[in-house]
Amino acid sequence: MKLYTKLSVMTIVLIMLTLTISGILVGKWEYKRFEAAMEMNLMNVAQSLAESDIVKEGLSKGASESIQPYVKTLLQTLEDVDIITVADMSSIRYGHPNDSRLGEQFVGGDEVRVIEEGISYTSVATGTLGQSVRAFAPVFYEGDQVGFIMTGHMYNAVLAQRRQMEKNFAIYAFWGTLLGSIGAFFISRSIKKSLLNLEPNEIARLYRNQEGILSTAREGIIAIDLQRNITLINQSAIEILGGPGENVVGMPVQDVFPDTGLIRVMETGVSELGKERAFAGTHILANRIPILEEGQIVGAMATFLDRTEFVKMAEEVTGVKIILDALRANVHEFRNKMHVLLGLLQLEQYDRARAYIRDVESDNENIRRMVSGKIKNATISALLLGKFNRAKEEGIELYLTEDSMLELDCGVPDDDLIVVIGNLIENAIEAISRSNKRHGEVQVYIRSIDDEVVCQVVDNGPGMEKDQIVSSFQRGVTTKPGSAGIGLDLVMKTLERYEGSAVIESQIGQGTEATAVFKRGK
């Protein structure tokens, strides 16, 4: 059932239920009040007649000639009194609405108490005229009871009055329900409009989606309302801004994060995009925008991230980090050799210095010849030379297989080759380094075959279990300090663009073999 229909139906049912319960309670109260008023009226008339001299003297003398005309006259003038009966202590009628009933015995059986006890009361009984509500009053003459008065109202008239009351209530209830239904439709429409015409299940789904987005987003997100209170914030924002760990929603932003700039954006209505600034010791990159509703500013929102993390991630995504690592390794290797040469010269070991220079030149030339002879792409050659030096720093031997071959234009951009080859080699070096293995080896195979470019890296590191292999491809999963954990995820994303594939085979203690395949021309 749609929200609009559900609200309308529930409101109408509530109105009908309220009116029904109220009608029953009020109806009972009104009917009892009517009965009490009717009985009081009958009793007042009966007691007044009991004080009448005509009635007293007539009963004391046993004569009805003066009583009957008096009763007939009263019946014509009194309202809500249908019966007046005057009877003596033997229940013989002296006055009655029907002249033919005079002198006959009183009928009903409810007159016993007024005769025996001489008290006034009301009752419901059936007489010669039918069922009626009756009021009895004793008649006294010179201190002795000489008879009684009975005034009555026909029960059919009481029922008619009750039905009229019920009819009136039904009419009122109908109009109340009709007006309430119209109001319910307008209220339901207003509520639906205020909820952007969304159904409850849609609102719940959006809320769950929002919670998922906020909890998984690495960017910090924070929003405030017109009262400058925080209405939305995620855990990344708290971590980047260094805020308190407890829930800060509803708190003034100025008290929790005084330097966010959100108040300024809300007051000016001018967005601030790509702004860099230091906040709580963290260099952040922020976007701030006013929140508009029907053209009116109702708050402000900011998204931001740690610029250091952003730059680090960008380097990994573009492959710049891999090239920088290779260059650092080359520079580091060069410095080490310069230090050795400087030491030999200071010791005046000129012959050994010359021999060292020749050896270094020979080694470098051999490596360059090996790489450049097989890898025609200068960028990839430079990457491999850097990785040779990187592996050498870690005490690891890195080989390029004899059957490796990559032409100058292999059909795959250098940036994508760098991301895949660099990450696979770096993972192999890192695995061996963490294992503290004495003799580490990494074997690299790169070759363009037909419509494919195959890159294979084999190491003799500690290896991995099956669940580790699966989790290593998940974004954010890493064992390398300072890494964003996106290396293998980037490898997979890069290969997917070429309809390629990546396979890792590994066993604990037996090393790891990682193979990546590009489909050229894709």
Short mmCIF file of N, CA and C in Angstrom, two decimals, residues 282-421:
data_model
loop_
_atom_site.label_atom_id
_atom_site.label_comp_id
_atom_site.label_asym_id
_atom_site.label_seq_id
_atom_site.Cartn_x
_atom_site.Cartn_y
_atom_site.Cartn_z
N THR A 282 47.01 18.71 9.75
CA THR A 282 46.86 17.89 8.55
C THR A 282 46.63 18.80 7.35
N HIS A 283 47.36 18.56 6.27
CA HIS A 283 47.19 19.33 5.04
C HIS A 283 46.06 18.70 4.25
N ILE A 284 44.96 19.43 4.12
CA ILE A 284 43.78 18.85 3.48
C ILE A 284 43.44 19.60 2.20
N LEU A 285 42.72 18.90 1.31
CA LEU A 285 42.18 19.45 0.07
C LEU A 285 40.67 19.39 0.20
N ALA A 286 40.00 20.57 0.18
CA ALA A 286 38.58 20.62 0.54
C ALA A 286 37.73 21.26 -0.54
N ASN A 287 36.48 20.81 -0.62
CA ASN A 287 35.43 21.44 -1.43
C ASN A 287 34.28 21.80 -0.49
N ARG A 288 33.85 23.07 -0.55
CA ARG A 288 32.75 23.52 0.32
C ARG A 288 31.68 24.16 -0.55
N ILE A 289 30.43 23.75 -0.34
CA ILE A 289 29.33 24.29 -1.13
C ILE A 289 28.14 24.57 -0.22
N PRO A 290 27.34 25.61 -0.54
CA PRO A 290 26.09 25.84 0.21
C PRO A 290 25.03 24.83 -0.21
N ILE A 291 24.17 24.46 0.72
CA ILE A 291 23.06 23.55 0.43
C ILE A 291 21.82 24.40 0.18
N LEU A 292 21.22 24.23 -1.00
CA LEU A 292 20.07 25.04 -1.40
C LEU A 292 18.80 24.20 -1.40
N GLU A 293 17.71 24.85 -1.00
CA GLU A 293 16.38 24.22 -1.07
C GLU A 293 15.41 25.27 -1.58
N GLU A 294 14.91 25.04 -2.81
CA GLU A 294 14.02 25.99 -3.47
C GLU A 294 14.67 27.38 -3.55
N GLY A 295 15.96 27.38 -3.86
CA GLY A 295 16.69 28.64 -4.04
C GLY A 295 17.16 29.29 -2.76
N GLN A 296 16.81 28.74 -1.61
CA GLN A 296 17.20 29.30 -0.32
C GLN A 296 18.31 28.46 0.30
N ILE A 297 19.28 29.12 0.92
CA ILE A 297 20.37 28.41 1.59
C ILE A 297 19.85 27.83 2.91
N VAL A 298 19.99 26.52 3.07
CA VAL A 298 19.52 25.86 4.29
C VAL A 298 20.66 25.19 5.05
N GLY A 299 21.88 25.35 4.57
CA GLY A 299 23.03 24.75 5.25
C GLY A 299 24.25 24.80 4.35
N ALA A 300 25.27 24.05 4.72
CA ALA A 300 26.50 23.97 3.94
C ALA A 300 27.10 22.59 4.11
N MET A 301 27.89 22.17 3.11
CA MET A 301 28.49 20.84 3.12
C MET A 301 29.92 20.92 2.62
N ALA A 302 30.77 20.08 3.19
CA ALA A 302 32.18 20.03 2.78
C ALA A 302 32.62 18.59 2.59
N THR A 303 33.40 18.38 1.55
CA THR A 303 34.08 17.10 1.36
C THR A 303 35.57 17.40 1.28
N PHE A 304 36.37 16.58 1.92
CA PHE A 304 37.81 16.86 1.96
C PHE A 304 38.57 15.57 2.18
N LEU A 305 39.85 15.62 1.87
CA LEU A 305 40.71 14.45 2.08
C LEU A 305 42.10 14.92 2.45
N ASP A 306 42.81 14.00 3.04
CA ASP A 306 44.19 14.25 3.42
C ASP A 306 45.02 14.36 2.14
N ARG A 307 45.60 15.53 1.89
CA ARG A 307 46.33 15.74 0.64
C ARG A 307 47.50 14.79 0.52
N THR A 308 48.13 14.46 1.63
CA THR A 308 49.26 13.53 1.58
C THR A 308 48.81 12.18 1.05
N GLU A 309 47.67 11.69 1.59
CA GLU A 309 47.13 10.42 1.11
C GLU A 309 46.70 10.51 -0.34
N PHE A 310 46.15 11.67 -0.72
CA PHE A 310 45.71 11.86 -2.10
C PHE A 310 46.88 11.79 -3.07
N VAL A 311 47.96 12.48 -2.73
CA VAL A 311 49.14 12.47 -3.60
C VAL A 311 49.73 11.07 -3.68
N LYS A 312 49.78 10.40 -2.53
CA LYS A 312 50.33 9.04 -2.50
C LYS A 312 49.51 8.11 -3.40
N MET A 313 48.17 8.23 -3.30
CA MET A 313 47.31 7.38 -4.12
C MET A 313 47.47 7.73 -5.60
N ALA A 314 47.55 9.03 -5.90
CA ALA A 314 47.71 9.44 -7.29
C ALA A 314 49.00 8.88 -7.89
N GLU A 315 50.05 8.88 -7.09
CA GLU A 315 51.32 8.33 -7.57
C GLU A 315 51.19 6.85 -7.89
N GLU A 316 50.46 6.13 -7.03
CA GLU A 316 50.30 4.70 -7.29
C GLU A 316 49.42 4.46 -8.51
N VAL A 317 48.36 5.28 -8.67
CA VAL A 317 47.44 5.08 -9.78
C VAL A 317 48.13 5.35 -11.11
N THR A 318 48.92 6.43 -11.17
CA THR A 318 49.54 6.81 -12.45
C THR A 318 50.84 6.10 -12.73
N GLY A 319 51.40 5.39 -11.77
CA GLY A 319 52.69 4.72 -11.97
C GLY A 319 53.86 5.62 -11.67
N VAL A 320 53.59 6.88 -11.29
CA VAL A 320 54.69 7.80 -10.98
C VAL A 320 55.50 7.28 -9.81
N LYS A 321 54.84 6.72 -8.81
CA LYS A 321 55.55 6.21 -7.64
C LYS A 321 56.53 5.11 -8.02
N ILE A 322 56.11 4.27 -8.97
CA ILE A 322 56.98 3.18 -9.39
C ILE A 322 58.24 3.72 -10.05
N ILE A 323 58.06 4.73 -10.92
CA ILE A 323 59.22 5.34 -11.59
C ILE A 323 60.11 6.05 -10.57
N LEU A 324 59.48 6.76 -9.62
CA LEU A 324 60.26 7.46 -8.60
C LEU A 324 61.06 6.48 -7.77
N ASP A 325 60.44 5.35 -7.41
CA ASP A 325 61.17 4.33 -6.65
C ASP A 325 62.37 3.83 -7.43
N ALA A 326 62.16 3.63 -8.75
CA ALA A 326 63.27 3.16 -9.59
C ALA A 326 64.38 4.19 -9.66
N LEU A 327 64.01 5.47 -9.79
CA LEU A 327 65.02 6.53 -9.84
C LEU A 327 65.76 6.64 -8.51
N ARG A 328 65.01 6.51 -7.40
CA ARG A 328 65.67 6.59 -6.09
C ARG A 328 66.67 5.45 -5.95
N ALA A 329 66.29 4.27 -6.42
CA ALA A 329 67.21 3.12 -6.34
C ALA A 329 68.47 3.38 -7.15
N ASN A 330 68.29 3.96 -8.35
CA ASN A 330 69.46 4.27 -9.18
C ASN A 330 70.36 5.29 -8.51
N VAL A 331 69.73 6.35 -7.94
CA VAL A 331 70.52 7.39 -7.25
C VAL A 331 71.23 6.81 -6.04
N HIS A 332 70.53 5.96 -5.30
CA HIS A 332 71.12 5.36 -4.12
C HIS A 332 72.30 4.47 -4.48
N GLU A 333 72.15 3.69 -5.55
CA GLU A 333 73.22 2.81 -6.00
C GLU A 333 74.41 3.64 -6.48
N PHE A 334 74.11 4.73 -7.18
CA PHE A 334 75.18 5.60 -7.66
C PHE A 334 75.95 6.21 -6.49
N ARG A 335 75.22 6.67 -5.46
CA ARG A 335 75.89 7.26 -4.29
C ARG A 335 76.77 6.24 -3.58
N ASN A 336 76.27 5.03 -3.45
CA ASN A 336 77.08 3.99 -2.80
C ASN A 336 78.40 3.79 -3.54
N LYS A 337 78.31 3.74 -4.87
CA LYS A 337 79.53 3.52 -5.65
C LYS A 337 80.47 4.72 -5.57
N MET A 338 79.86 5.92 -5.52
CA MET A 338 80.69 7.11 -5.37
C MET A 338 81.40 7.14 -4.02
N HIS A 339 80.69 6.65 -2.99
CA HIS A 339 81.31 6.61 -1.67
C HIS A 339 82.49 5.64 -1.64
N VAL A 340 82.32 4.49 -2.29
CA VAL A 340 83.42 3.52 -2.35
C VAL A 340 84.61 4.11 -3.11
N LEU A 341 84.32 4.75 -4.25
CA LEU A 341 85.38 5.34 -5.07
C LEU A 341 86.09 6.45 -4.31
N LEU A 342 85.32 7.28 -3.59
CA LEU A 342 85.90 8.36 -2.80
C LEU A 342 86.80 7.81 -1.70
N GLY A 343 86.37 6.74 -1.08
CA GLY A 343 87.19 6.13 -0.03
C GLY A 343 88.51 5.60 -0.58
N LEU A 344 88.46 4.96 -1.75
CA LEU A 344 89.70 4.43 -2.36
C LEU A 344 90.65 5.56 -2.74
N LEU A 345 90.08 6.66 -3.23
CA LEU A 345 90.92 7.79 -3.60
C LEU A 345 91.55 8.43 -2.37
N GLN A 346 90.78 8.52 -1.28
CA GLN A 346 91.33 9.10 -0.05
C GLN A 346 92.44 8.23 0.52
N LEU A 347 92.32 6.93 0.29
CA LEU A 347 93.36 6.00 0.76
C LEU A 347 94.51 5.89 -0.26
N GLU A 348 94.40 6.67 -1.31
CA GLU A 348 95.42 6.68 -2.37
C GLU A 348 95.59 5.30 -3.00
N GLN A 349 94.47 4.54 -3.05
CA GLN A 349 94.46 3.24 -3.71
C GLN A 349 94.00 3.45 -5.15
N TYR A 350 94.88 4.09 -5.91
CA TYR A 350 94.48 4.51 -7.25
C TYR A 350 94.27 3.33 -8.19
N ASP A 351 95.12 2.32 -8.06
CA ASP A 351 94.96 1.16 -8.93
C ASP A 351 93.63 0.45 -8.65
N ARG A 352 93.33 0.31 -7.37
CA ARG A 352 92.06 -0.35 -7.01
C ARG A 352 90.87 0.51 -7.42
N ALA A 353 91.05 1.82 -7.34
CA ALA A 353 89.97 2.71 -7.78
C ALA A 353 89.71 2.54 -9.26
N ARG A 354 90.81 2.49 -10.06
CA ARG A 354 90.64 2.30 -11.49
C ARG A 354 89.98 0.95 -11.79
N ALA A 355 90.41 -0.08 -11.05
CA ALA A 355 89.83 -1.40 -11.27
C ALA A 355 88.34 -1.40 -10.88
N TYR A 356 88.02 -0.71 -9.80
CA TYR A 356 86.61 -0.64 -9.35
C TYR A 356 85.75 0.05 -10.39
N ILE A 357 86.30 1.14 -10.96
CA ILE A 357 85.55 1.86 -12.00
C ILE A 357 85.30 0.96 -13.19
N ARG A 358 86.35 0.18 -13.60
CA ARG A 358 86.18 -0.70 -14.73
C ARG A 358 85.14 -1.80 -14.43
N ASP A 359 85.17 -2.32 -13.18
CA ASP A 359 84.21 -3.36 -12.82
C ASP A 359 82.77 -2.82 -12.82
N VAL A 360 82.63 -1.65 -12.22
CA VAL A 360 81.28 -1.05 -12.17
C VAL A 360 80.78 -0.77 -13.56
N GLU A 361 81.69 -0.22 -14.39
CA GLU A 361 81.29 0.10 -15.76
C GLU A 361 80.91 -1.17 -16.51
N SER A 362 81.70 -2.23 -16.27
CA SER A 362 81.41 -3.50 -16.95
C SER A 362 80.08 -4.07 -16.50
N ASP A 363 79.84 -4.04 -15.16
CA ASP A 363 78.56 -4.57 -14.65
C ASP A 363 77.39 -3.78 -15.20
N ASN A 364 77.51 -2.46 -15.14
CA ASN A 364 76.42 -1.62 -15.63
C ASN A 364 76.19 -1.81 -17.12
N GLU A 365 77.29 -1.94 -17.83
CA GLU A 365 77.16 -2.13 -19.28
C GLU A 365 76.50 -3.47 -19.58
N ASN A 366 76.88 -4.50 -18.81
CA ASN A 366 76.27 -5.81 -19.03
C ASN A 366 74.77 -5.77 -18.77
N ILE A 367 74.40 -5.10 -17.66
CA ILE A 367 72.97 -4.99 -17.33
C ILE A 367 72.24 -4.19 -18.39
N ARG A 368 72.84 -3.05 -18.79
CA ARG A 368 72.20 -2.22 -19.81
C ARG A 368 72.07 -2.97 -21.13
N ARG A 369 73.14 -3.70 -21.47
CA ARG A 369 73.11 -4.43 -22.72
C ARG A 369 72.05 -5.52 -22.67
N MET A 370 71.98 -6.20 -21.51
CA MET A 370 70.99 -7.27 -21.38
C MET A 370 69.58 -6.71 -21.48
N VAL A 371 69.34 -5.59 -20.81
CA VAL A 371 68.00 -5.03 -20.79
C VAL A 371 67.67 -4.39 -22.13
N SER A 372 68.55 -3.51 -22.60
CA SER A 372 68.26 -2.79 -23.83
C SER A 372 68.24 -3.71 -25.04
N GLY A 373 68.96 -4.84 -24.96
CA GLY A 373 68.95 -5.77 -26.06
C GLY A 373 67.64 -6.51 -26.17
N LYS A 374 66.95 -6.68 -25.10
CA LYS A 374 65.68 -7.42 -25.10
C LYS A 374 64.47 -6.49 -25.01
N ILE A 375 64.63 -5.38 -24.29
CA ILE A 375 63.52 -4.45 -24.08
C ILE A 375 63.81 -3.19 -24.87
N LYS A 376 63.12 -3.01 -26.00
CA LYS A 376 63.37 -1.87 -26.87
C LYS A 376 62.71 -0.59 -26.35
N ASN A 377 61.73 -0.75 -25.49
CA ASN A 377 61.03 0.41 -24.93
C ASN A 377 61.90 1.05 -23.86
N ALA A 378 62.32 2.31 -24.09
CA ALA A 378 63.25 2.98 -23.19
C ALA A 378 62.66 3.17 -21.79
N THR A 379 61.36 3.45 -21.70
CA THR A 379 60.74 3.68 -20.39
C THR A 379 60.74 2.41 -19.56
N ILE A 380 60.39 1.29 -20.18
CA ILE A 380 60.38 0.03 -19.45
C ILE A 380 61.79 -0.40 -19.11
N SER A 381 62.76 -0.11 -20.02
CA SER A 381 64.17 -0.42 -19.72
C SER A 381 64.62 0.35 -18.48
N ALA A 382 64.28 1.64 -18.43
CA ALA A 382 64.65 2.45 -17.26
C ALA A 382 64.01 1.89 -15.99
N LEU A 383 62.74 1.46 -16.11
CA LEU A 383 62.06 0.87 -14.95
C LEU A 383 62.79 -0.38 -14.47
N LEU A 384 63.16 -1.24 -15.41
CA LEU A 384 63.84 -2.49 -15.03
C LEU A 384 65.21 -2.21 -14.42
N LEU A 385 65.95 -1.23 -14.97
CA LEU A 385 67.26 -0.89 -14.40
C LEU A 385 67.10 -0.39 -12.96
N GLY A 386 66.07 0.42 -12.75
CA GLY A 386 65.81 0.87 -11.39
C GLY A 386 65.46 -0.27 -10.46
N LYS A 387 64.68 -1.23 -10.95
CA LYS A 387 64.31 -2.38 -10.12
C LYS A 387 65.51 -3.30 -9.85
N PHE A 388 66.46 -3.36 -10.83
CA PHE A 388 67.69 -4.11 -10.58
C PHE A 388 68.42 -3.53 -9.37
N ASN A 389 68.55 -2.20 -9.35
CA ASN A 389 69.24 -1.55 -8.23
C ASN A 389 68.43 -1.66 -6.93
N ARG A 390 67.10 -1.57 -7.08
CA ARG A 390 66.23 -1.72 -5.89
C ARG A 390 66.41 -3.10 -5.27
N ALA A 391 66.43 -4.12 -6.12
CA ALA A 391 66.62 -5.49 -5.62
C ALA A 391 68.01 -5.65 -5.01
N LYS A 392 68.99 -5.01 -5.65
CA LYS A 392 70.37 -5.13 -5.15
C LYS A 392 70.49 -4.54 -3.75
N GLU A 393 69.75 -3.43 -3.49
CA GLU A 393 69.76 -2.82 -2.15
C GLU A 393 69.25 -3.80 -1.10
N GLU A 394 68.29 -4.63 -1.49
CA GLU A 394 67.69 -5.58 -0.55
C GLU A 394 68.45 -6.90 -0.52
N GLY A 395 69.56 -6.98 -1.26
CA GLY A 395 70.32 -8.24 -1.30
C GLY A 395 69.62 -9.31 -2.10
N ILE A 396 68.88 -8.90 -3.09
CA ILE A 396 68.11 -9.83 -3.92
C ILE A 396 68.64 -9.77 -5.35
N GLU A 397 68.77 -10.92 -5.98
CA GLU A 397 69.19 -10.98 -7.37
C GLU A 397 67.96 -10.97 -8.27
N LEU A 398 67.96 -10.04 -9.22
CA LEU A 398 66.85 -9.92 -10.14
C LEU A 398 67.34 -10.25 -11.54
N TYR A 399 66.65 -11.14 -12.25
CA TYR A 399 67.05 -11.59 -13.58
C TYR A 399 65.97 -11.27 -14.58
N LEU A 400 66.41 -10.97 -15.79
CA LEU A 400 65.51 -10.87 -16.93
C LEU A 400 65.77 -12.11 -17.77
N THR A 401 64.76 -12.92 -18.01
CA THR A 401 64.95 -14.21 -18.68
C THR A 401 65.48 -14.01 -20.10
N GLU A 402 66.19 -15.03 -20.58
CA GLU A 402 66.82 -14.97 -21.90
C GLU A 402 65.80 -14.82 -23.02
N ASP A 403 64.61 -15.39 -22.83
CA ASP A 403 63.62 -15.34 -23.90
C ASP A 403 62.70 -14.14 -23.82
N SER A 404 63.03 -13.21 -22.95
CA SER A 404 62.23 -11.99 -22.87
C SER A 404 62.47 -11.13 -24.11
N MET A 405 61.42 -10.45 -24.58
CA MET A 405 61.55 -9.59 -25.76
C MET A 405 60.34 -8.67 -25.83
N LEU A 406 60.60 -7.36 -25.89
CA LEU A 406 59.51 -6.38 -26.00
C LEU A 406 59.93 -5.32 -27.00
N GLU A 407 59.18 -5.20 -28.11
CA GLU A 407 59.53 -4.24 -29.14
C GLU A 407 59.22 -2.82 -28.69
N LEU A 408 59.63 -1.88 -29.52
CA LEU A 408 59.49 -0.46 -29.17
C LEU A 408 58.03 -0.07 -29.00
N ASP A 409 57.20 -0.47 -29.94
CA ASP A 409 55.76 -0.19 -29.86
C ASP A 409 55.02 -1.51 -29.76
N CYS A 410 54.69 -1.89 -28.53
CA CYS A 410 54.06 -3.20 -28.32
C CYS A 410 52.54 -3.12 -28.34
N GLY A 411 52.00 -1.92 -28.52
CA GLY A 411 50.54 -1.78 -28.57
C GLY A 411 49.90 -1.50 -27.22
N VAL A 412 50.71 -1.42 -26.17
CA VAL A 412 50.20 -1.10 -24.83
C VAL A 412 50.93 0.15 -24.34
N PRO A 413 50.22 1.19 -23.89
CA PRO A 413 50.87 2.42 -23.43
C PRO A 413 51.86 2.15 -22.30
N ASP A 414 52.93 2.99 -22.27
CA ASP A 414 53.97 2.81 -21.26
C ASP A 414 53.42 2.90 -19.85
N ASP A 415 52.47 3.83 -19.61
CA ASP A 415 51.93 4.01 -18.26
C ASP A 415 51.29 2.74 -17.73
N ASP A 416 50.54 2.05 -18.60
CA ASP A 416 49.86 0.82 -18.16
C ASP A 416 50.86 -0.31 -17.93
N LEU A 417 51.91 -0.38 -18.80
CA LEU A 417 52.96 -1.39 -18.59
C LEU A 417 53.69 -1.14 -17.27
N ILE A 418 53.95 0.13 -16.98
CA ILE A 418 54.65 0.48 -15.74
C ILE A 418 53.85 0.03 -14.52
N VAL A 419 52.52 0.30 -14.54
CA VAL A 419 51.67 -0.07 -13.40
C VAL A 419 51.71 -1.56 -13.15
N VAL A 420 51.59 -2.35 -14.22
CA VAL A 420 51.52 -3.81 -14.06
C VAL A 420 52.89 -4.39 -13.72
N ILE A 421 53.91 -4.10 -14.57
CA ILE A 421 55.24 -4.69 -14.35
C ILE A 421 55.83 -4.20 -13.04
#
